[in-house]
Amino acid sequence: MKLNKAMAVLAAAMLTTSFASLADVNSGTVTFKGEVRDTPCNLDAGQGGTATVVDFGQLSLSQLNAGDSKYKNFELNLKNCSLTSIDDTDPQNPVTVTKTATITFDGVSKIAGQNLLATSGSAANVAVGIQDITFGTPAALNLRDGDNTLTYSAFVKKVGANAVTAGDFSTISTFEIAYQ
């Protein structure tokens, strides 16, 4: 009798285990990432920082062909800037040092002599620029300790003698903030 009870318990355990292995499951991974930098400011992650997207939306073909440009503002957010420090190399005469900074926008698809970025996609004869920025040339930044918001105005315009054709477009500009 004791053997029958033990066999019944063993059989029940085996059935429970086999049904549990048939249960539906969801699984996945979580990736944690970041970057440690030795810079006076932190650049926001994502929109407004390391991966900013400027969406021009739908543009008028006739207006672009007539020479009009469409402008769209975008921001880069620098957080927790610490630009001033004390140089106490000479303890008798400590000196306050303030770092300066420049930003350089660039792109692999620059149009020679026009300070514009060529676009890819089904739209033709459109290019993108950033007002008051020369691609590949550092521009001085006026930063202060704390948080800083850098505001720029991108634009789309017709390029070349041929008419703009309808479709989607995109291009990529990189930027680098250098501290001195």
Tab-separated table of N, CA and C in Angstrom:
chain	number	residue	atom	x	y	z
A	1	MET	N	0.807	-1.185	0.000
A	1	MET	CA	0.000	0.000	0.000
A	1	MET	C	0.857	1.259	0.000
A	2	LYS	N	1.934	1.200	0.832
A	2	LYS	CA	2.838	2.339	0.883
A	2	LYS	C	3.485	2.580	-0.474
A	3	LEU	N	3.795	1.509	-1.188
A	3	LEU	CA	4.398	1.607	-2.511
A	3	LEU	C	3.430	2.242	-3.503
A	4	ASN	N	2.147	1.927	-3.418
A	4	ASN	CA	1.151	2.508	-4.317
A	4	ASN	C	1.016	4.012	-4.087
A	5	LYS	N	1.052	4.447	-2.812
A	5	LYS	CA	0.972	5.877	-2.508
A	5	LYS	C	2.200	6.605	-3.056
A	6	ALA	N	3.356	6.009	-2.889
A	6	ALA	CA	4.591	6.614	-3.394
A	6	ALA	C	4.555	6.714	-4.910
A	7	MET	N	4.055	5.671	-5.572
A	7	MET	CA	3.946	5.695	-7.041
A	7	MET	C	2.950	6.765	-7.494
A	8	ALA	N	1.854	6.931	-6.746
A	8	ALA	CA	0.849	7.933	-7.095
A	8	ALA	C	1.430	9.344	-6.969
A	9	VAL	N	2.179	9.581	-5.890
A	9	VAL	CA	2.815	10.893	-5.698
A	9	VAL	C	3.832	11.149	-6.798
A	10	LEU	N	4.631	10.150	-7.143
A	10	LEU	CA	5.628	10.290	-8.204
A	10	LEU	C	4.962	10.566	-9.544
A	11	ALA	N	3.884	9.865	-9.846
A	11	ALA	CA	3.158	10.076	-11.109
A	11	ALA	C	2.567	11.477	-11.161
A	12	ALA	N	2.011	11.963	-10.056
A	12	ALA	CA	1.439	13.312	-10.011
A	12	ALA	C	2.520	14.364	-10.225
A	13	ALA	N	3.671	14.160	-9.619
A	13	ALA	CA	4.779	15.105	-9.785
A	13	ALA	C	5.247	15.139	-11.227
A	14	MET	N	5.312	13.980	-11.860
A	14	MET	CA	5.756	13.930	-13.259
A	14	MET	C	4.743	14.597	-14.176
A	15	LEU	N	3.443	14.418	-13.914
A	15	LEU	CA	2.412	15.065	-14.722
A	15	LEU	C	2.477	16.581	-14.566
A	16	THR	N	2.640	17.058	-13.341
A	16	THR	CA	2.728	18.497	-13.087
A	16	THR	C	3.925	19.090	-13.813
A	17	THR	N	5.058	18.423	-13.762
A	17	THR	CA	6.259	18.900	-14.437
A	17	THR	C	6.053	18.944	-15.938
A	18	SER	N	5.410	17.926	-16.504
A	18	SER	CA	5.232	17.908	-17.957
A	18	SER	C	4.243	18.970	-18.405
A	19	PHE	N	3.185	19.246	-17.604
A	19	PHE	CA	2.250	20.304	-17.975
A	19	PHE	C	2.903	21.685	-17.844
A	20	ALA	N	3.744	21.862	-16.852
A	20	ALA	CA	4.436	23.136	-16.671
A	20	ALA	C	5.350	23.426	-17.847
A	21	SER	N	5.956	22.399	-18.413
A	21	SER	CA	6.848	22.635	-19.540
A	21	SER	C	6.082	22.957	-20.813
A	22	LEU	N	4.772	22.676	-20.837
A	22	LEU	CA	3.955	23.000	-22.002
A	22	LEU	C	3.359	24.399	-21.918
A	23	ALA	N	3.503	25.097	-20.781
A	23	ALA	CA	2.939	26.429	-20.610
A	23	ALA	C	3.615	27.415	-21.558
A	24	ASP	N	2.830	28.399	-22.065
A	24	ASP	CA	3.386	29.443	-22.922
A	24	ASP	C	4.238	30.387	-22.086
A	25	VAL	N	5.320	30.859	-22.663
A	25	VAL	CA	6.192	31.802	-21.972
A	25	VAL	C	6.555	32.938	-22.918
A	26	ASN	N	6.847	34.064	-22.348
A	26	ASN	CA	7.435	35.186	-23.069
A	26	ASN	C	8.821	35.389	-22.507
A	27	SER	N	9.747	35.706	-23.368
A	27	SER	CA	11.096	35.973	-22.888
A	27	SER	C	11.706	37.076	-23.729
A	28	GLY	N	12.749	37.638	-23.259
A	28	GLY	CA	13.429	38.701	-23.990
A	28	GLY	C	14.702	39.081	-23.270
A	29	THR	N	15.268	40.176	-23.693
A	29	THR	CA	16.478	40.674	-23.059
A	29	THR	C	16.307	42.151	-22.745
A	30	VAL	N	17.013	42.612	-21.788
A	30	VAL	CA	17.087	44.031	-21.463
A	30	VAL	C	18.542	44.423	-21.612
A	31	THR	N	18.798	45.416	-22.444
A	31	THR	CA	20.163	45.888	-22.647
A	31	THR	C	20.333	47.208	-21.907
A	32	PHE	N	21.343	47.280	-21.110
A	32	PHE	CA	21.682	48.508	-20.397
A	32	PHE	C	22.953	49.044	-21.022
A	33	LYS	N	22.922	50.320	-21.402
A	33	LYS	CA	24.118	50.873	-22.016
A	33	LYS	C	24.260	52.335	-21.667
A	34	GLY	N	25.407	52.853	-21.882
A	34	GLY	CA	25.710	54.245	-21.631
A	34	GLY	C	27.145	54.492	-22.017
A	35	GLU	N	27.615	55.660	-21.711
A	35	GLU	CA	28.994	56.003	-22.042
A	35	GLU	C	29.507	56.952	-20.974
A	36	VAL	N	30.658	56.678	-20.450
A	36	VAL	CA	31.292	57.558	-19.473
A	36	VAL	C	32.216	58.489	-20.238
A	37	ARG	N	31.995	59.786	-20.076
A	37	ARG	CA	32.783	60.785	-20.791
A	37	ARG	C	33.405	61.749	-19.807
A	38	ASP	N	34.565	62.255	-20.128
A	38	ASP	CA	35.226	63.269	-19.315
A	38	ASP	C	35.021	64.618	-19.999
A	39	THR	N	33.783	65.114	-19.958
A	39	THR	CA	33.452	66.401	-20.563
A	39	THR	C	32.766	67.274	-19.513
A	40	PRO	N	32.820	68.590	-19.676
A	40	PRO	CA	32.206	69.483	-18.695
A	40	PRO	C	30.678	69.447	-18.694
A	41	CYS	N	30.054	68.950	-19.774
A	41	CYS	CA	28.597	68.912	-19.881
A	41	CYS	C	28.143	67.509	-20.270
A	42	ASN	N	26.913	67.181	-19.892
A	42	ASN	CA	26.287	65.942	-20.335
A	42	ASN	C	25.306	66.280	-21.447
A	43	LEU	N	25.346	65.527	-22.525
A	43	LEU	CA	24.419	65.707	-23.631
A	43	LEU	C	23.255	64.761	-23.411
A	44	ASP	N	22.016	65.296	-23.458
A	44	ASP	CA	20.841	64.443	-23.291
A	44	ASP	C	20.893	63.272	-24.256
A	45	ALA	N	20.347	62.147	-23.837
A	45	ALA	CA	20.199	61.000	-24.736
A	45	ALA	C	18.904	61.179	-25.533
A	46	GLY	N	18.880	60.681	-26.752
A	46	GLY	CA	17.659	60.719	-27.556
A	46	GLY	C	17.381	62.092	-28.132
A	47	GLN	N	16.076	62.407	-28.291
A	47	GLN	CA	15.650	63.670	-28.887
A	47	GLN	C	16.189	64.831	-28.062
A	48	GLY	N	16.734	65.830	-28.745
A	48	GLY	CA	17.331	66.968	-28.062
A	48	GLY	C	18.746	66.701	-27.598
A	49	GLY	N	19.303	65.591	-28.047
A	49	GLY	CA	20.651	65.228	-27.625
A	49	GLY	C	21.337	64.356	-28.641
A	50	THR	N	21.705	63.155	-28.213
A	50	THR	CA	22.545	62.288	-29.035
A	50	THR	C	21.847	61.719	-30.262
A	51	ALA	N	20.522	61.749	-30.305
A	51	ALA	CA	19.791	61.179	-31.458
A	51	ALA	C	18.614	62.071	-31.830
A	52	THR	N	18.901	63.296	-32.202
A	52	THR	CA	17.863	64.271	-32.520
A	52	THR	C	17.327	64.049	-33.930
A	53	VAL	N	16.008	64.134	-34.067
A	53	VAL	CA	15.354	64.006	-35.371
A	53	VAL	C	14.611	65.306	-35.648
A	54	VAL	N	14.832	65.893	-36.816
A	54	VAL	CA	14.094	67.074	-37.253
A	54	VAL	C	13.142	66.604	-38.350
A	55	ASP	N	11.850	66.618	-38.052
A	55	ASP	CA	10.834	66.160	-39.005
A	55	ASP	C	10.184	67.382	-39.645
A	56	PHE	N	10.427	67.573	-40.929
A	56	PHE	CA	9.853	68.714	-41.640
A	56	PHE	C	8.391	68.485	-42.004
A	57	GLY	N	7.904	67.267	-41.841
A	57	GLY	CA	6.519	66.978	-42.200
A	57	GLY	C	6.328	67.056	-43.704
A	58	GLN	N	5.119	67.407	-44.119
A	58	GLN	CA	4.814	67.516	-45.544
A	58	GLN	C	5.137	68.926	-46.031
A	59	LEU	N	5.840	69.003	-47.138
A	59	LEU	CA	6.253	70.284	-47.710
A	59	LEU	C	5.560	70.497	-49.051
A	60	SER	N	5.360	71.751	-49.404
A	60	SER	CA	4.715	72.096	-50.666
A	60	SER	C	5.715	72.020	-51.818
A	61	LEU	N	5.432	71.160	-52.770
A	61	LEU	CA	6.272	71.018	-53.957
A	61	LEU	C	6.357	72.341	-54.712
A	62	SER	N	5.215	73.009	-54.895
A	62	SER	CA	5.210	74.263	-55.662
A	62	SER	C	5.994	75.357	-54.943
A	63	GLN	N	5.910	75.417	-53.618
A	63	GLN	CA	6.654	76.445	-52.883
A	63	GLN	C	8.157	76.197	-52.955
A	64	LEU	N	8.584	74.930	-52.818
A	64	LEU	CA	10.013	74.636	-52.936
A	64	LEU	C	10.516	74.950	-54.335
A	65	ASN	N	9.735	74.612	-55.358
A	65	ASN	CA	10.136	74.913	-56.737
A	65	ASN	C	10.154	76.414	-57.006
A	66	ALA	N	9.360	77.192	-56.254
A	66	ALA	CA	9.342	78.651	-56.408
A	66	ALA	C	10.501	79.309	-55.655
A	67	GLY	N	11.298	78.512	-54.947
A	67	GLY	CA	12.460	79.065	-54.252
A	67	GLY	C	12.262	79.278	-52.769
A	68	ASP	N	11.068	78.990	-52.252
A	68	ASP	CA	10.836	79.138	-50.818
A	68	ASP	C	11.569	78.042	-50.056
A	69	SER	N	11.919	78.346	-48.832
A	69	SER	CA	12.551	77.368	-47.952
A	69	SER	C	11.643	77.114	-46.764
A	70	LYS	N	11.673	75.919	-46.256
A	70	LYS	CA	10.903	75.560	-45.069
A	70	LYS	C	11.882	75.443	-43.907
A	71	TYR	N	11.629	76.186	-42.821
A	71	TYR	CA	12.504	76.184	-41.647
A	71	TYR	C	11.862	75.407	-40.500
A	72	LYS	N	12.709	74.761	-39.707
A	72	LYS	CA	12.235	74.011	-38.539
A	72	LYS	C	13.307	74.113	-37.453
A	73	ASN	N	12.915	74.617	-36.283
A	73	ASN	CA	13.858	74.732	-35.169
A	73	ASN	C	14.086	73.377	-34.506
A	74	PHE	N	15.279	73.200	-33.965
A	74	PHE	CA	15.584	72.033	-33.153
A	74	PHE	C	16.544	72.446	-32.051
A	75	GLU	N	16.577	71.638	-31.000
A	75	GLU	CA	17.395	71.964	-29.834
A	75	GLU	C	18.331	70.825	-29.475
A	76	LEU	N	19.460	71.203	-28.919
A	76	LEU	CA	20.388	70.270	-28.291
A	76	LEU	C	20.507	70.707	-26.836
A	77	ASN	N	20.325	69.767	-25.926
A	77	ASN	CA	20.300	70.090	-24.502
A	77	ASN	C	21.550	69.580	-23.802
A	78	LEU	N	22.290	70.511	-23.226
A	78	LEU	CA	23.473	70.183	-22.429
A	78	LEU	C	23.094	70.337	-20.963
A	79	LYS	N	23.357	69.308	-20.185
A	79	LYS	CA	22.946	69.292	-18.780
A	79	LYS	C	24.160	69.287	-17.855
A	80	ASN	N	23.952	69.875	-16.697
A	80	ASN	CA	24.938	69.819	-15.605
A	80	ASN	C	26.324	70.292	-16.030
A	81	CYS	N	26.382	71.360	-16.786
A	81	CYS	CA	27.680	71.867	-17.239
A	81	CYS	C	28.463	72.437	-16.057
A	82	SER	N	29.719	72.092	-16.017
A	82	SER	CA	30.635	72.606	-15.002
A	82	SER	C	31.857	73.129	-15.749
A	83	LEU	N	31.777	74.384	-16.140
A	83	LEU	CA	32.788	74.967	-17.016
A	83	LEU	C	33.865	75.738	-16.273
A	84	THR	N	33.614	76.068	-15.018
A	84	THR	CA	34.615	76.820	-14.260
A	84	THR	C	35.254	75.912	-13.214
A	85	SER	N	36.532	76.108	-13.024
A	85	SER	CA	37.270	75.345	-12.019
A	85	SER	C	38.381	76.234	-11.468
A	86	ILE	N	38.963	75.780	-10.403
A	86	ILE	CA	40.066	76.517	-9.783
A	86	ILE	C	41.364	75.777	-10.079
A	87	ASP	N	42.300	76.486	-10.679
A	87	ASP	CA	43.639	75.930	-10.904
A	87	ASP	C	44.488	76.376	-9.716
A	88	ASP	N	44.773	75.420	-8.834
A	88	ASP	CA	45.564	75.770	-7.650
A	88	ASP	C	46.965	75.177	-7.718
A	89	THR	N	47.515	75.160	-8.935
A	89	THR	CA	48.892	74.710	-9.113
A	89	THR	C	49.820	75.529	-8.230
A	90	ASP	N	49.538	76.820	-8.185
A	90	ASP	CA	50.268	77.702	-7.272
A	90	ASP	C	49.309	78.027	-6.123
A	91	PRO	N	49.430	77.352	-4.982
A	91	PRO	CA	48.481	77.555	-3.881
A	91	PRO	C	48.391	79.003	-3.406
A	92	GLN	N	49.447	79.770	-3.620
A	92	GLN	CA	49.439	81.174	-3.206
A	92	GLN	C	48.593	82.037	-4.138
A	93	ASN	N	48.428	81.583	-5.383
A	93	ASN	CA	47.696	82.358	-6.389
A	93	ASN	C	46.747	81.457	-7.192
A	94	PRO	N	45.668	80.969	-6.569
A	94	PRO	CA	44.734	80.139	-7.333
A	94	PRO	C	44.053	80.967	-8.428
A	95	VAL	N	43.812	80.335	-9.549
A	95	VAL	CA	43.241	81.025	-10.705
A	95	VAL	C	41.945	80.326	-11.110
A	96	THR	N	40.905	81.117	-11.367
A	96	THR	CA	39.657	80.565	-11.886
A	96	THR	C	39.818	80.351	-13.383
A	97	VAL	N	39.535	79.128	-13.827
A	97	VAL	CA	39.661	78.772	-15.239
A	97	VAL	C	38.267	78.458	-15.773
A	98	THR	N	37.913	79.074	-16.889
A	98	THR	CA	36.624	78.809	-17.526
A	98	THR	C	36.865	78.189	-18.889
A	99	LYS	N	36.264	77.021	-19.102
A	99	LYS	CA	36.406	76.350	-20.396
A	99	LYS	C	35.501	77.019	-21.416
A	100	THR	N	35.971	77.051	-22.652
A	100	THR	CA	35.156	77.518	-23.764
A	100	THR	C	34.788	76.301	-24.608
A	101	ALA	N	33.839	76.491	-25.511
A	101	ALA	CA	33.388	75.357	-26.316
A	101	ALA	C	33.026	75.812	-27.722
A	102	THR	N	33.150	74.876	-28.652
A	102	THR	CA	32.705	75.082	-30.032
A	102	THR	C	31.870	73.876	-30.444
A	103	ILE	N	31.012	74.090	-31.428
A	103	ILE	CA	30.248	72.996	-32.010
A	103	ILE	C	30.540	72.959	-33.501
A	104	THR	N	30.730	71.768	-34.020
A	104	THR	CA	30.972	71.587	-35.449
A	104	THR	C	29.943	70.605	-35.986
A	105	PHE	N	29.116	71.080	-36.914
A	105	PHE	CA	28.193	70.205	-37.631
A	105	PHE	C	28.889	69.758	-38.899
A	106	ASP	N	28.669	68.528	-39.290
A	106	ASP	CA	29.274	68.013	-40.518
A	106	ASP	C	28.354	66.961	-41.114
A	107	GLY	N	28.717	66.465	-42.271
A	107	GLY	CA	27.942	65.413	-42.913
A	107	GLY	C	28.716	64.840	-44.073
A	108	VAL	N	28.463	63.592	-44.382
A	108	VAL	CA	29.184	62.955	-45.489
A	108	VAL	C	28.602	63.352	-46.838
A	109	SER	N	27.398	63.916	-46.828
A	109	SER	CA	26.757	64.237	-48.106
A	109	SER	C	26.744	65.737	-48.397
A	110	LYS	N	27.812	66.436	-48.007
A	110	LYS	CA	27.881	67.881	-48.271
A	110	LYS	C	27.919	68.145	-49.771
A	111	ILE	N	27.201	69.191	-50.183
A	111	ILE	CA	27.215	69.610	-51.583
A	111	ILE	C	28.312	70.658	-51.723
A	112	ALA	N	29.270	70.394	-52.576
A	112	ALA	CA	30.442	71.265	-52.731
A	112	ALA	C	30.026	72.703	-53.027
A	113	GLY	N	30.590	73.626	-52.255
A	113	GLY	CA	30.398	75.047	-52.496
A	113	GLY	C	29.032	75.590	-52.127
A	114	GLN	N	28.151	74.788	-51.534
A	114	GLN	CA	26.802	75.292	-51.246
A	114	GLN	C	26.416	75.257	-49.773
A	115	ASN	N	27.259	74.707	-48.903
A	115	ASN	CA	26.955	74.612	-47.481
A	115	ASN	C	25.595	73.965	-47.228
A	116	LEU	N	25.329	72.909	-47.966
A	116	LEU	CA	24.090	72.147	-47.849
A	116	LEU	C	24.420	70.665	-47.813
A	117	LEU	N	23.488	69.888	-47.283
A	117	LEU	CA	23.617	68.435	-47.294
A	117	LEU	C	22.661	67.863	-48.326
A	118	ALA	N	23.187	67.034	-49.210
A	118	ALA	CA	22.342	66.339	-50.177
A	118	ALA	C	21.449	65.365	-49.417
A	119	THR	N	20.317	65.044	-50.005
A	119	THR	CA	19.380	64.124	-49.373
A	119	THR	C	19.281	62.836	-50.168
A	120	SER	N	18.812	61.799	-49.505
A	120	SER	CA	18.502	60.548	-50.191
A	120	SER	C	17.007	60.308	-50.035
A	121	GLY	N	16.466	59.444	-50.856
A	121	GLY	CA	15.037	59.153	-50.834
A	121	GLY	C	14.446	59.362	-52.208
A	122	SER	N	13.125	59.306	-52.299
A	122	SER	CA	12.476	59.424	-53.606
A	122	SER	C	12.285	60.870	-54.049
A	123	ALA	N	12.342	61.847	-53.147
A	123	ALA	CA	12.293	63.259	-53.545
A	123	ALA	C	13.638	63.621	-54.166
A	124	ALA	N	13.597	64.441	-55.192
A	124	ALA	CA	14.843	64.829	-55.867
A	124	ALA	C	15.006	66.336	-55.839
A	125	ASN	N	16.270	66.756	-55.852
A	125	ASN	CA	16.646	68.163	-55.969
A	125	ASN	C	16.280	68.997	-54.741
A	126	VAL	N	16.337	68.369	-53.556
A	126	VAL	CA	16.175	69.096	-52.302
A	126	VAL	C	17.421	68.863	-51.451
A	127	ALA	N	17.741	69.853	-50.641
A	127	ALA	CA	18.903	69.768	-49.759
A	127	ALA	C	18.528	70.376	-48.414
A	128	VAL	N	19.345	70.086	-47.408
A	128	VAL	CA	19.097	70.565	-46.051
A	128	VAL	C	20.305	71.367	-45.585
A	129	GLY	N	20.031	72.459	-44.878
A	129	GLY	CA	21.082	73.270	-44.276
A	129	GLY	C	20.691	73.666	-42.867
A	130	ILE	N	21.617	74.275	-42.156
A	130	ILE	CA	21.350	74.805	-40.822
A	130	ILE	C	21.737	76.276	-40.850
A	131	GLN	N	20.772	77.134	-40.536
A	131	GLN	CA	20.988	78.577	-40.596
A	131	GLN	C	22.157	78.990	-39.706
A	132	ASP	N	23.019	79.849	-40.252
A	132	ASP	CA	24.189	80.412	-39.563
A	132	ASP	C	25.240	79.373	-39.184
A	133	ILE	N	25.211	78.202	-39.806
A	133	ILE	CA	26.205	77.150	-39.574
A	133	ILE	C	26.883	76.826	-40.891
A	134	THR	N	28.207	76.767	-40.875
A	134	THR	CA	28.980	76.294	-42.022
A	134	THR	C	29.453	74.892	-41.683
A	135	PHE	N	28.996	73.919	-42.468
A	135	PHE	CA	29.358	72.529	-42.198
A	135	PHE	C	30.873	72.363	-42.213
A	136	GLY	N	31.384	71.680	-41.196
A	136	GLY	CA	32.811	71.414	-41.097
A	136	GLY	C	33.609	72.508	-40.419
A	137	THR	N	32.953	73.607	-40.031
A	137	THR	CA	33.647	74.730	-39.400
A	137	THR	C	33.156	74.907	-37.964
A	138	PRO	N	34.051	74.937	-36.981
A	138	PRO	CA	33.624	75.119	-35.589
A	138	PRO	C	32.957	76.481	-35.383
A	139	ALA	N	31.872	76.481	-34.612
A	139	ALA	CA	31.174	77.716	-34.239
A	139	ALA	C	31.244	77.848	-32.718
A	140	ALA	N	31.580	79.039	-32.246
A	140	ALA	CA	31.721	79.271	-30.805
A	140	ALA	C	30.379	79.124	-30.100
A	141	LEU	N	30.422	78.560	-28.898
A	141	LEU	CA	29.233	78.437	-28.059
A	141	LEU	C	29.394	79.337	-26.846
A	142	ASN	N	28.305	79.943	-26.431
A	142	ASN	CA	28.301	80.774	-25.234
A	142	ASN	C	27.604	79.967	-24.136
A	143	LEU	N	28.370	79.157	-23.415
A	143	LEU	CA	27.812	78.276	-22.395
A	143	LEU	C	28.020	78.853	-21.010
A	144	ARG	N	27.194	78.414	-20.088
A	144	ARG	CA	27.321	78.795	-18.684
A	144	ARG	C	27.220	77.533	-17.834
A	145	ASP	N	27.640	77.614	-16.591
A	145	ASP	CA	27.482	76.489	-15.675
A	145	ASP	C	25.994	76.171	-15.529
A	146	GLY	N	25.678	74.898	-15.377
A	146	GLY	CA	24.280	74.471	-15.264
A	146	GLY	C	23.798	73.889	-16.583
A	147	ASP	N	22.513	74.060	-16.872
A	147	ASP	CA	21.917	73.530	-18.096
A	147	ASP	C	21.950	74.576	-19.203
A	148	ASN	N	22.161	74.118	-20.429
A	148	ASN	CA	22.205	74.990	-21.601
A	148	ASN	C	21.368	74.363	-22.707
A	149	THR	N	20.565	75.187	-23.380
A	149	THR	CA	19.799	74.735	-24.537
A	149	THR	C	20.324	75.459	-25.762
A	150	LEU	N	20.800	74.692	-26.738
A	150	LEU	CA	21.305	75.252	-27.989
A	150	LEU	C	20.194	75.126	-29.025
A	151	THR	N	19.752	76.246	-29.592
A	151	THR	CA	18.650	76.234	-30.557
A	151	THR	C	19.184	76.563	-31.942
A	152	TYR	N	18.805	75.733	-32.908
A	152	TYR	CA	19.227	75.908	-34.298
A	152	TYR	C	18.006	75.860	-35.197
A	153	SER	N	18.162	76.378	-36.399
A	153	SER	CA	17.078	76.375	-37.373
A	153	SER	C	17.556	75.680	-38.641
A	154	ALA	N	16.991	74.507	-38.898
A	154	ALA	CA	17.314	73.763	-40.120
A	154	ALA	C	16.352	74.194	-41.221
A	155	PHE	N	16.792	74.049	-42.456
A	155	PHE	CA	15.908	74.402	-43.569
A	155	PHE	C	16.065	73.417	-44.716
A	156	VAL	N	14.999	73.339	-45.514
A	156	VAL	CA	14.979	72.526	-46.734
A	156	VAL	C	14.807	73.488	-47.884
A	157	LYS	N	15.555	73.271	-48.958
A	157	LYS	CA	15.408	74.140	-50.122
A	157	LYS	C	15.709	73.375	-51.398
A	158	LYS	N	15.253	73.940	-52.484
A	158	LYS	CA	15.536	73.395	-53.812
A	158	LYS	C	17.017	73.586	-54.098
A	159	VAL	N	17.596	72.599	-54.754
A	159	VAL	CA	18.996	72.690	-55.131
A	159	VAL	C	19.121	72.284	-56.597
A	160	GLY	N	19.922	73.015	-57.323
A	160	GLY	CA	20.125	72.694	-58.737
A	160	GLY	C	19.086	73.349	-59.630
A	161	ALA	N	19.249	73.141	-60.944
A	161	ALA	CA	18.369	73.769	-61.929
A	161	ALA	C	17.085	72.985	-62.155
A	162	ASN	N	17.095	71.690	-61.881
A	162	ASN	CA	15.911	70.864	-62.125
A	162	ASN	C	14.869	71.064	-61.035
A	163	ALA	N	13.617	70.794	-61.383
A	163	ALA	CA	12.507	70.941	-60.445
A	163	ALA	C	12.592	69.888	-59.340
A	164	VAL	N	12.092	70.268	-58.183
A	164	VAL	CA	11.954	69.328	-57.076
A	164	VAL	C	10.878	68.319	-57.457
A	165	THR	N	11.117	67.056	-57.149
A	165	THR	CA	10.096	66.037	-57.382
A	165	THR	C	9.585	65.533	-56.039
A	166	ALA	N	8.324	65.114	-56.027
A	166	ALA	CA	7.668	64.673	-54.801
A	166	ALA	C	8.274	63.364	-54.290
A	167	GLY	N	8.217	63.188	-52.993
A	167	GLY	CA	8.685	61.958	-52.360
A	167	GLY	C	9.272	62.246	-50.996
A	168	ASP	N	9.794	61.217	-50.374
A	168	ASP	CA	10.404	61.377	-49.059
A	168	ASP	C	11.892	61.684	-49.203
A	169	PHE	N	12.471	62.252	-48.157
A	169	PHE	CA	13.908	62.558	-48.180
A	169	PHE	C	14.459	62.462	-46.771
A	170	SER	N	15.754	62.259	-46.685
A	170	SER	CA	16.442	62.290	-45.393
A	170	SER	C	17.924	62.546	-45.630
A	171	THR	N	18.573	63.009	-44.618
A	171	THR	CA	20.020	63.176	-44.614
A	171	THR	C	20.473	63.191	-43.157
A	172	ILE	N	21.740	63.023	-42.930
A	172	ILE	CA	22.263	62.979	-41.563
A	172	ILE	C	23.404	63.976	-41.418
A	173	SER	N	23.335	64.747	-40.348
A	173	SER	CA	24.440	65.615	-39.959
A	173	SER	C	24.965	65.115	-38.621
A	174	THR	N	26.265	65.058	-38.503
A	174	THR	CA	26.874	64.758	-37.213
A	174	THR	C	27.226	66.080	-36.544
A	175	PHE	N	27.433	66.046	-35.246
A	175	PHE	CA	27.939	67.240	-34.570
A	175	PHE	C	28.892	66.817	-33.474
A	176	GLU	N	29.813	67.726	-33.187
A	176	GLU	CA	30.795	67.481	-32.137
A	176	GLU	C	30.962	68.755	-31.334
A	177	ILE	N	30.885	68.631	-30.034
A	177	ILE	CA	31.121	69.768	-29.150
A	177	ILE	C	32.501	69.576	-28.536
A	178	ALA	N	33.379	70.533	-28.789
A	178	ALA	CA	34.758	70.460	-28.287
A	178	ALA	C	34.938	71.515	-27.197
A	179	TYR	N	35.584	71.118	-26.124
A	179	TYR	CA	35.832	72.010	-24.993
A	179	TYR	C	37.319	72.320	-24.916
A	180	GLN	N	37.661	73.596	-24.702
A	180	GLN	CA	39.050	74.012	-24.577
A	180	GLN	C	39.265	74.642	-23.218
